[in-house]
Amino acid sequence: MDPTTSMYVAQGIHGIAYGMILFLIASGLNIIFGMMGILNMAHASFFMLAGYFCYQVIAITGSFWAALFLAPVFGAGAGILMERIFLRKLHAFGHLGELILTVGIGQVILAFVKIFWGTESLPVQVPPILEGMVNFGGLEYPIYRLFVIGLALVVLVFMSLLLYKTRLGKIVRAAVSDRDMVNALGINIPVVFMFVFGIGTWLAGVAGVAIAPILTVFPGLADQVGMDAFIVVVTGGFGSLAGSFIVAIIFGLLSSYGVQFLSQLAPVLMVAFMAIVLAIRPNGLMGVEEK
Amino acid sequence: MNKTTKTILWLVLLVILVFYPKIFGVYYTNVFVTFAVFAVYAVALNVLLGFTGLLSFGHAMFFGAGGYGTALALKHIEGLALLPAIGIGFLSATVLAMILCPLVVRVSGTAFAMMHLAFGQLLYVLALKLRGITGGEDGIGNFPIPPFSIPGLISIPMKGAPENFYYLAMVILGVSLWLMWFFTKTPFGQIQVGLRDNAKRIDYLGYKVPQSKAVIYVISGAFAGVAGSVYGLFHNLVSADGSLGILVSFAPITAAMIGGIGSFFGPILGTAVFQIIEEVTIRFTDRVELVMGVILIMVIMFAPRGIVGFITTMKQRWQSPSAAGAKKEKTS
């Protein structure tokens, strides 16, 4: 491959890797919204929290693999706690209350992160096997980003199997379309909600660990990546995982090629894309109209 | 309360406002101007949110449009007087709202909120990136602030005179508040409550739903623009983060929620509470976000209808315990 082509390919894979991470966060947000109708503004904070947990687990055990397993689980635990203690009591007062509550929780998480870990960026080391470059046909590419793409695909397959092939997934999908009916059939909806919230924050946690070695961990992480993920869900359409996936990949590619060609206006491309999509389809690319 | 007591209370308030800078000094005068700006901004948002039931996630774009409009006009037009400059801020927010309203009146609920998020972010990013016009991250600063003058009569300098600016800001913001208050009391203003509660019925009654929404939307945007314009003049600086950022969009929503979105004065109360908390916590700790977050959580958990809602419930319970119980059942 000549250098120009390989540069384009490398930028493309960069874009897909970032898109995959965005999709991991966005899918969690989307599942929570689709099923529970909660716009979780604290979602990105759990993503950041998992990044810090990852740093902490590595500092204690020295193993990235342990962090990859444990940090998302801790993140999910924190999410479930928040759902049980706060959100559940608030459901009667509508979406706006939940919105403000999750904004408040995001602020508290930010404050705690600053108290425990300080404000500087913390580096996260990847294990030796993921370090370095891989060479295919003259193209040098960092292994870790390929690993991120692979990880996201594995999680994606696992999630779709869970949602479409198991009884639990059937219940979750049924509850998305008619919560009261499913409740009337004798299924304990609050427990299912808790489970869904856990899965959602777990997905954010996996993304947090995956991005930690690339961007390092710092308190602004939630704002920086979280906003992008939120925009992905909005543009793809609330409740549509396929929409999120398509838009996440488009955004990933837009941001990587955008930085290359129009470095000044790269962020404008993404929001302009969102504004155009929403102006034509107010409920998002593949969203359905509210009832 | 009868009419005389009310008049006396308003007069007392007026006297306090007039002598406020003399009593509290420059620092608290400036704090109060900030409070007043955000109070008007929150009330403008609440016209949309509380009365019409439309949540805008990007109201900062009107706030920012007002600020940038005034700042750009003062920077580029030689010898522009003060009131026309504020008028240009008002107009630019109005025009922005008019451009957007054909798109946004078609939807409500989450789609409405998200669309505003999109346009708000678009304007924010554009303001950051179009350095030639907006100055990028630095914003537009040090634009000339003309004196307030009526030709041939008076000329009051505004630059470097916080006390004079305080009176100007109070008059402009007070008039804005009064106009919005008046608007919600007109028959047309009453339609918006109907739009919130049952848009279909309003349609059957023969009112045009999208058009009515559009008018309310433009009014809400325009007054947010006035607040933004005064804010820009007050700091002599308009920047992307200070006037268009997502936090500027969130501030009035949280203020309205804390104060109580059902009432006209709720957002003012909410803004005051926020301002006081910020002033107090900054003295003792750097962890403003922790205090803010905890307060948001507490209010939502224990007074979901805001401070005004909380007071109303308490009042009802005080007057007749049984009635309050019945009311509570109805709302939950």
Tab-separated table of N, CA, C and O in Angstrom, chain A residues 33 39 41 85-86 89-90 93 96-97 99-101 103-105 107-108 111 114-115 227 230 234 238 264-265 267-268 271-272 274-275 278-279 282-283 290, chain B residues 49 55 57 103 106-111 114-115 117-119 121-122 125-126 129 131 246 250 253-254 257 261 287 289-290 292-294 296-297 300-301 304:
chain	number	residue	atom	x	y	z
A	33	PHE	N	-33.248	4.310	28.334
A	33	PHE	CA	-34.339	5.204	27.936
A	33	PHE	C	-35.478	4.424	27.297
A	33	PHE	O	-36.650	4.631	27.608
A	39	LEU	N	-34.193	9.556	30.987
A	39	LEU	CA	-33.085	10.186	30.290
A	39	LEU	C	-31.968	10.333	31.304
A	39	LEU	O	-32.004	11.232	32.126
A	41	MET	N	-28.928	11.509	32.580
A	41	MET	CA	-27.863	12.476	32.324
A	41	MET	C	-26.578	12.086	33.052
A	41	MET	O	-25.517	12.624	32.773
A	85	ILE	N	-32.030	3.483	45.162
A	85	ILE	CA	-32.191	4.454	46.242
A	85	ILE	C	-33.005	5.662	45.774
A	85	ILE	O	-33.899	6.128	46.461
A	86	PHE	N	-32.674	6.174	44.568
A	86	PHE	CA	-33.266	7.450	44.170
A	86	PHE	C	-34.343	7.326	43.096
A	86	PHE	O	-35.486	7.702	43.298
A	89	LYS	N	-38.060	5.972	43.477
A	89	LYS	CA	-39.047	6.742	44.239
A	89	LYS	C	-39.605	7.902	43.437
A	89	LYS	O	-40.596	8.515	43.827
A	90	LEU	N	-38.940	8.199	42.337
A	90	LEU	CA	-39.253	9.434	41.635
A	90	LEU	C	-40.160	9.216	40.441
A	90	LEU	O	-40.610	10.162	39.815
A	93	PHE	N	-43.241	11.274	39.356
A	93	PHE	CA	-43.224	12.707	39.062
A	93	PHE	C	-42.739	13.048	37.668
A	93	PHE	O	-42.432	14.182	37.373
A	96	LEU	N	-39.118	15.009	33.940
A	96	LEU	CA	-38.329	16.181	34.257
A	96	LEU	C	-37.600	15.998	35.582
A	96	LEU	O	-36.431	16.352	35.711
A	97	GLY	N	-38.312	15.418	36.550
A	97	GLY	CA	-37.714	15.165	37.855
A	97	GLY	C	-36.526	14.237	37.744
A	97	GLY	O	-35.470	14.486	38.320
A	99	LEU	N	-34.710	13.754	35.185
A	99	LEU	CA	-33.644	14.476	34.489
A	99	LEU	C	-32.812	15.283	35.470
A	99	LEU	O	-31.582	15.198	35.498
A	100	ILE	N	-33.505	16.093	36.297
A	100	ILE	CA	-32.799	16.941	37.255
A	100	ILE	C	-32.036	16.080	38.254
A	100	ILE	O	-30.889	16.362	38.595
A	101	LEU	N	-32.674	14.985	38.703
A	101	LEU	CA	-32.024	14.100	39.658
A	101	LEU	C	-30.734	13.549	39.081
A	101	LEU	O	-29.687	13.567	39.740
A	103	VAL	N	-28.918	14.773	36.695
A	103	VAL	CA	-27.932	15.855	36.591
A	103	VAL	C	-27.237	16.032	37.944
A	103	VAL	O	-26.008	16.119	38.035
A	104	GLY	N	-28.043	16.039	39.014
A	104	GLY	CA	-27.489	16.181	40.361
A	104	GLY	C	-26.530	15.060	40.692
A	104	GLY	O	-25.442	15.297	41.230
A	105	ILE	N	-26.913	13.817	40.340
A	105	ILE	CA	-26.051	12.677	40.649
A	105	ILE	C	-24.749	12.767	39.857
A	105	ILE	O	-23.666	12.472	40.389
A	107	GLN	N	-23.234	15.487	39.031
A	107	GLN	CA	-22.399	16.474	39.734
A	107	GLN	C	-21.726	15.853	40.947
A	107	GLN	O	-20.554	16.088	41.206
A	108	VAL	N	-22.512	15.042	41.693
A	108	VAL	CA	-21.951	14.441	42.905
A	108	VAL	C	-20.830	13.473	42.543
A	108	VAL	O	-19.763	13.467	43.181
A	111	ALA	N	-17.773	15.378	41.756
A	111	ALA	CA	-17.129	15.883	42.965
A	111	ALA	C	-16.356	14.775	43.668
A	111	ALA	O	-15.215	14.972	44.091
A	114	LYS	N	-13.156	13.945	41.943
A	114	LYS	CA	-12.118	14.947	42.196
A	114	LYS	C	-11.540	14.787	43.596
A	114	LYS	O	-10.346	14.999	43.811
A	115	ILE	N	-12.393	14.419	44.566
A	115	ILE	CA	-11.904	14.268	45.936
A	115	ILE	C	-10.969	13.065	46.039
A	115	ILE	O	-9.892	13.144	46.624
A	227	MET	N	-21.005	13.723	25.925
A	227	MET	CA	-21.835	14.565	25.046
A	227	MET	C	-21.950	13.924	23.661
A	227	MET	O	-23.039	13.858	23.092
A	230	PHE	N	-24.297	11.027	23.834
A	230	PHE	CA	-25.671	11.513	23.957
A	230	PHE	C	-26.198	11.954	22.596
A	230	PHE	O	-27.323	11.629	22.207
A	234	VAL	N	-29.465	10.605	20.433
A	234	VAL	CA	-30.490	11.538	19.967
A	234	VAL	C	-30.655	11.449	18.455
A	234	VAL	O	-31.764	11.388	17.931
A	238	PHE	N	-34.247	7.585	19.911
A	238	PHE	CA	-34.361	6.923	21.199
A	238	PHE	C	-35.051	5.581	21.034
A	238	PHE	O	-36.050	5.482	20.327
A	264	GLN	N	-10.310	22.425	11.697
A	264	GLN	CA	-11.024	23.463	12.431
A	264	GLN	C	-12.492	23.120	12.628
A	264	GLN	O	-13.070	23.338	13.677
A	265	LEU	N	-13.108	22.583	11.582
A	265	LEU	CA	-14.567	22.477	11.596
A	265	LEU	C	-15.063	21.064	11.912
A	265	LEU	O	-16.249	20.790	11.791
A	267	PRO	N	-15.719	19.378	14.721
A	267	PRO	CA	-16.861	19.248	15.632
A	267	PRO	C	-18.157	19.791	15.027
A	267	PRO	O	-19.238	19.298	15.322
A	268	VAL	N	-18.008	20.792	14.132
A	268	VAL	CA	-19.209	21.349	13.513
A	268	VAL	C	-19.908	20.295	12.664
A	268	VAL	O	-21.132	20.215	12.642
A	271	VAL	N	-22.302	18.059	14.858
A	271	VAL	CA	-23.546	18.691	15.314
A	271	VAL	C	-24.402	19.114	14.139
A	271	VAL	O	-25.631	19.043	14.213
A	272	ALA	N	-23.747	19.523	13.031
A	272	ALA	CA	-24.536	19.902	11.861
A	272	ALA	C	-25.302	18.688	11.342
A	272	ALA	O	-26.485	18.784	10.993
A	274	MET	N	-26.306	16.189	13.139
A	274	MET	CA	-27.417	15.974	14.072
A	274	MET	C	-28.552	16.955	13.787
A	274	MET	O	-29.723	16.553	13.716
A	275	ALA	N	-28.205	18.239	13.598
A	275	ALA	CA	-29.248	19.248	13.392
A	275	ALA	C	-30.038	18.945	12.119
A	275	ALA	O	-31.270	19.055	12.102
A	278	LEU	N	-32.297	15.856	12.671
A	278	LEU	CA	-33.440	16.138	13.538
A	278	LEU	C	-34.422	17.107	12.887
A	278	LEU	O	-35.620	17.057	13.168
A	279	ALA	N	-33.910	17.989	12.031
A	279	ALA	CA	-34.820	18.916	11.365
A	279	ALA	C	-35.742	18.151	10.413
A	279	ALA	O	-36.906	18.512	10.233
A	282	PRO	N	-37.709	14.556	13.406
A	282	PRO	CA	-37.545	15.059	14.777
A	282	PRO	C	-37.293	13.951	15.801
A	282	PRO	O	-36.748	14.219	16.857
A	283	ASN	N	-37.689	12.713	15.519
A	283	ASN	CA	-37.489	11.664	16.502
A	283	ASN	C	-36.213	10.883	16.265
A	283	ASN	O	-36.022	9.812	16.808
A	290	GLU	N	-43.449	9.444	19.419
A	290	GLU	CA	-43.953	9.211	20.770
A	290	GLU	C	-45.458	9.025	20.775
A	290	GLU	O	-46.167	9.638	20.004
B	49	LEU	N	-41.561	26.270	29.425
B	49	LEU	CA	-41.537	24.997	30.139
B	49	LEU	C	-42.744	24.819	31.052
B	49	LEU	O	-43.479	23.840	30.954
B	55	LEU	N	-40.052	21.596	26.913
B	55	LEU	CA	-38.731	21.717	27.526
B	55	LEU	C	-37.705	22.017	26.450
B	55	LEU	O	-37.549	21.264	25.509
B	57	PHE	N	-33.831	22.329	25.668
B	57	PHE	CA	-32.511	21.984	26.174
B	57	PHE	C	-31.447	22.923	25.669
B	57	PHE	O	-30.284	22.752	25.980
B	103	LEU	N	-39.667	24.733	12.294
B	103	LEU	CA	-39.156	23.376	12.491
B	103	LEU	C	-39.639	22.789	13.805
B	103	LEU	O	-40.003	21.619	13.868
B	106	ARG	N	-43.630	21.609	15.204
B	106	ARG	CA	-44.276	20.360	14.786
B	106	ARG	C	-44.237	19.317	15.894
B	106	ARG	O	-45.031	18.392	15.915
B	107	VAL	N	-43.277	19.438	16.794
B	107	VAL	CA	-43.072	18.357	17.760
B	107	VAL	C	-43.241	18.868	19.185
B	107	VAL	O	-43.309	20.064	19.439
B	108	SER	N	-43.329	17.913	20.115
B	108	SER	CA	-43.309	18.295	21.526
B	108	SER	C	-42.614	17.169	22.285
B	108	SER	O	-42.179	16.196	21.685
B	109	GLY	N	-42.534	17.316	23.596
B	109	GLY	CA	-41.932	16.267	24.418
B	109	GLY	C	-40.448	16.118	24.169
B	109	GLY	O	-39.734	17.095	23.975
B	110	THR	N	-39.994	14.859	24.174
B	110	THR	CA	-38.562	14.591	24.084
B	110	THR	C	-37.973	15.119	22.778
B	110	THR	O	-36.879	15.673	22.755
B	111	ALA	N	-38.718	14.940	21.665
B	111	ALA	CA	-38.189	15.375	20.373
B	111	ALA	C	-37.913	16.879	20.380
B	111	ALA	O	-36.892	17.335	19.864
B	114	MET	N	-34.752	17.499	22.359
B	114	MET	CA	-33.550	17.035	21.678
B	114	MET	C	-33.182	17.940	20.507
B	114	MET	O	-32.021	18.194	20.232
B	115	MET	N	-34.203	18.422	19.803
B	115	MET	CA	-33.954	19.311	18.691
B	115	MET	C	-33.253	20.580	19.182
B	115	MET	O	-32.351	21.104	18.519
B	117	LEU	N	-31.398	20.757	21.845
B	117	LEU	CA	-30.025	20.365	22.167
B	117	LEU	C	-29.177	20.453	20.907
B	117	LEU	O	-28.068	21.003	20.917
B	118	ALA	N	-29.713	19.935	19.798
B	118	ALA	CA	-28.965	19.908	18.544
B	118	ALA	C	-28.633	21.316	18.077
B	118	ALA	O	-27.478	21.643	17.815
B	119	PHE	N	-29.646	22.187	17.989
B	119	PHE	CA	-29.395	23.534	17.469
B	119	PHE	C	-28.526	24.334	18.436
B	119	PHE	O	-27.665	25.105	18.009
B	121	GLN	N	-26.212	23.160	20.469
B	121	GLN	CA	-24.830	22.718	20.324
B	121	GLN	C	-24.232	23.225	19.017
B	121	GLN	O	-23.069	23.604	18.954
B	122	LEU	N	-25.061	23.245	17.969
B	122	LEU	CA	-24.572	23.712	16.665
B	122	LEU	C	-24.094	25.162	16.770
B	122	LEU	O	-22.993	25.498	16.331
B	125	VAL	N	-20.845	25.341	18.889
B	125	VAL	CA	-19.639	24.926	18.171
B	125	VAL	C	-19.286	25.948	17.103
B	125	VAL	O	-18.116	26.290	16.914
B	126	LEU	N	-20.299	26.491	16.424
B	126	LEU	CA	-20.028	27.502	15.404
B	126	LEU	C	-19.370	28.729	16.035
B	126	LEU	O	-18.414	29.286	15.501
B	129	LYS	N	-15.825	28.061	16.604
B	129	LYS	CA	-14.957	27.825	15.450
B	129	LYS	C	-14.873	29.008	14.490
B	129	LYS	O	-13.880	29.151	13.797
B	131	ARG	N	-13.826	31.951	14.299
B	131	ARG	CA	-13.037	32.917	15.051
B	131	ARG	C	-13.145	34.331	14.508
B	131	ARG	O	-13.114	35.301	15.242
B	246	ILE	N	-23.604	24.447	27.217
B	246	ILE	CA	-24.712	23.590	27.660
B	246	ILE	C	-25.091	23.907	29.103
B	246	ILE	O	-26.259	23.825	29.485
B	250	PHE	N	-28.674	24.628	30.975
B	250	PHE	CA	-29.198	23.862	32.106
B	250	PHE	C	-29.570	24.752	33.285
B	250	PHE	O	-30.510	24.459	34.012
B	253	ILE	N	-33.171	25.746	33.654
B	253	ILE	CA	-34.054	24.584	33.846
B	253	ILE	C	-34.015	24.162	35.304
B	253	ILE	O	-35.059	23.967	35.941
B	254	THR	N	-32.788	24.042	35.842
B	254	THR	CA	-32.687	23.639	37.238
B	254	THR	C	-33.278	24.711	38.151
B	254	THR	O	-33.981	24.381	39.099
B	257	MET	N	-36.946	24.336	38.062
B	257	MET	CA	-37.375	23.125	38.771
B	257	MET	C	-37.305	23.336	40.279
B	257	MET	O	-38.206	22.949	41.015
B	261	ILE	N	-42.042	24.890	38.714
B	261	ILE	CA	-42.298	25.312	37.344
B	261	ILE	C	-43.740	25.727	37.118
B	261	ILE	O	-44.042	26.352	36.122
B	287	ARG	N	-15.767	22.797	46.573
B	287	ARG	CA	-16.585	21.731	46.005
B	287	ARG	C	-18.004	22.214	45.743
B	287	ARG	O	-18.963	21.698	46.306
B	289	GLU	N	-19.724	21.896	43.046
B	289	GLU	CA	-20.555	20.922	42.335
B	289	GLU	C	-21.137	19.876	43.284
B	289	GLU	O	-22.251	19.414	43.071
B	290	LEU	N	-20.375	19.542	44.349
B	290	LEU	CA	-20.901	18.576	45.320
B	290	LEU	C	-22.132	19.155	46.009
B	290	LEU	O	-23.183	18.515	46.085
B	292	MET	N	-24.056	21.639	44.999
B	292	MET	CA	-25.130	21.790	44.019
B	292	MET	C	-25.827	20.458	43.748
B	292	MET	O	-27.052	20.367	43.734
B	293	GLY	N	-25.023	19.423	43.514
B	293	GLY	CA	-25.584	18.109	43.212
B	293	GLY	C	-26.453	17.610	44.349
B	293	GLY	O	-27.583	17.162	44.134
B	294	VAL	N	-25.924	17.726	45.587
B	294	VAL	CA	-26.684	17.236	46.742
B	294	VAL	C	-27.992	18.014	46.867
B	294	VAL	O	-29.058	17.431	47.112
B	296	LEU	N	-29.706	19.554	44.478
B	296	LEU	CA	-30.625	19.112	43.415
B	296	LEU	C	-31.309	17.806	43.817
B	296	LEU	O	-32.530	17.665	43.697
B	297	ILE	N	-30.501	16.849	44.307
B	297	ILE	CA	-31.066	15.551	44.681
B	297	ILE	C	-32.079	15.720	45.803
B	297	ILE	O	-33.195	15.181	45.744
B	300	ILE	N	-35.379	17.383	44.602
B	300	ILE	CA	-36.187	16.504	43.768
B	300	ILE	C	-36.803	15.377	44.594
B	300	ILE	O	-37.942	14.975	44.393
B	301	MET	N	-36.030	14.870	45.576
B	301	MET	CA	-36.547	13.760	46.365
B	301	MET	C	-37.663	14.218	47.314
B	301	MET	O	-38.646	13.514	47.508
B	304	PRO	N	-40.707	17.558	45.021
B	304	PRO	CA	-40.614	17.392	43.569
B	304	PRO	C	-41.287	18.514	42.790
B	304	PRO	O	-41.017	18.667	41.607
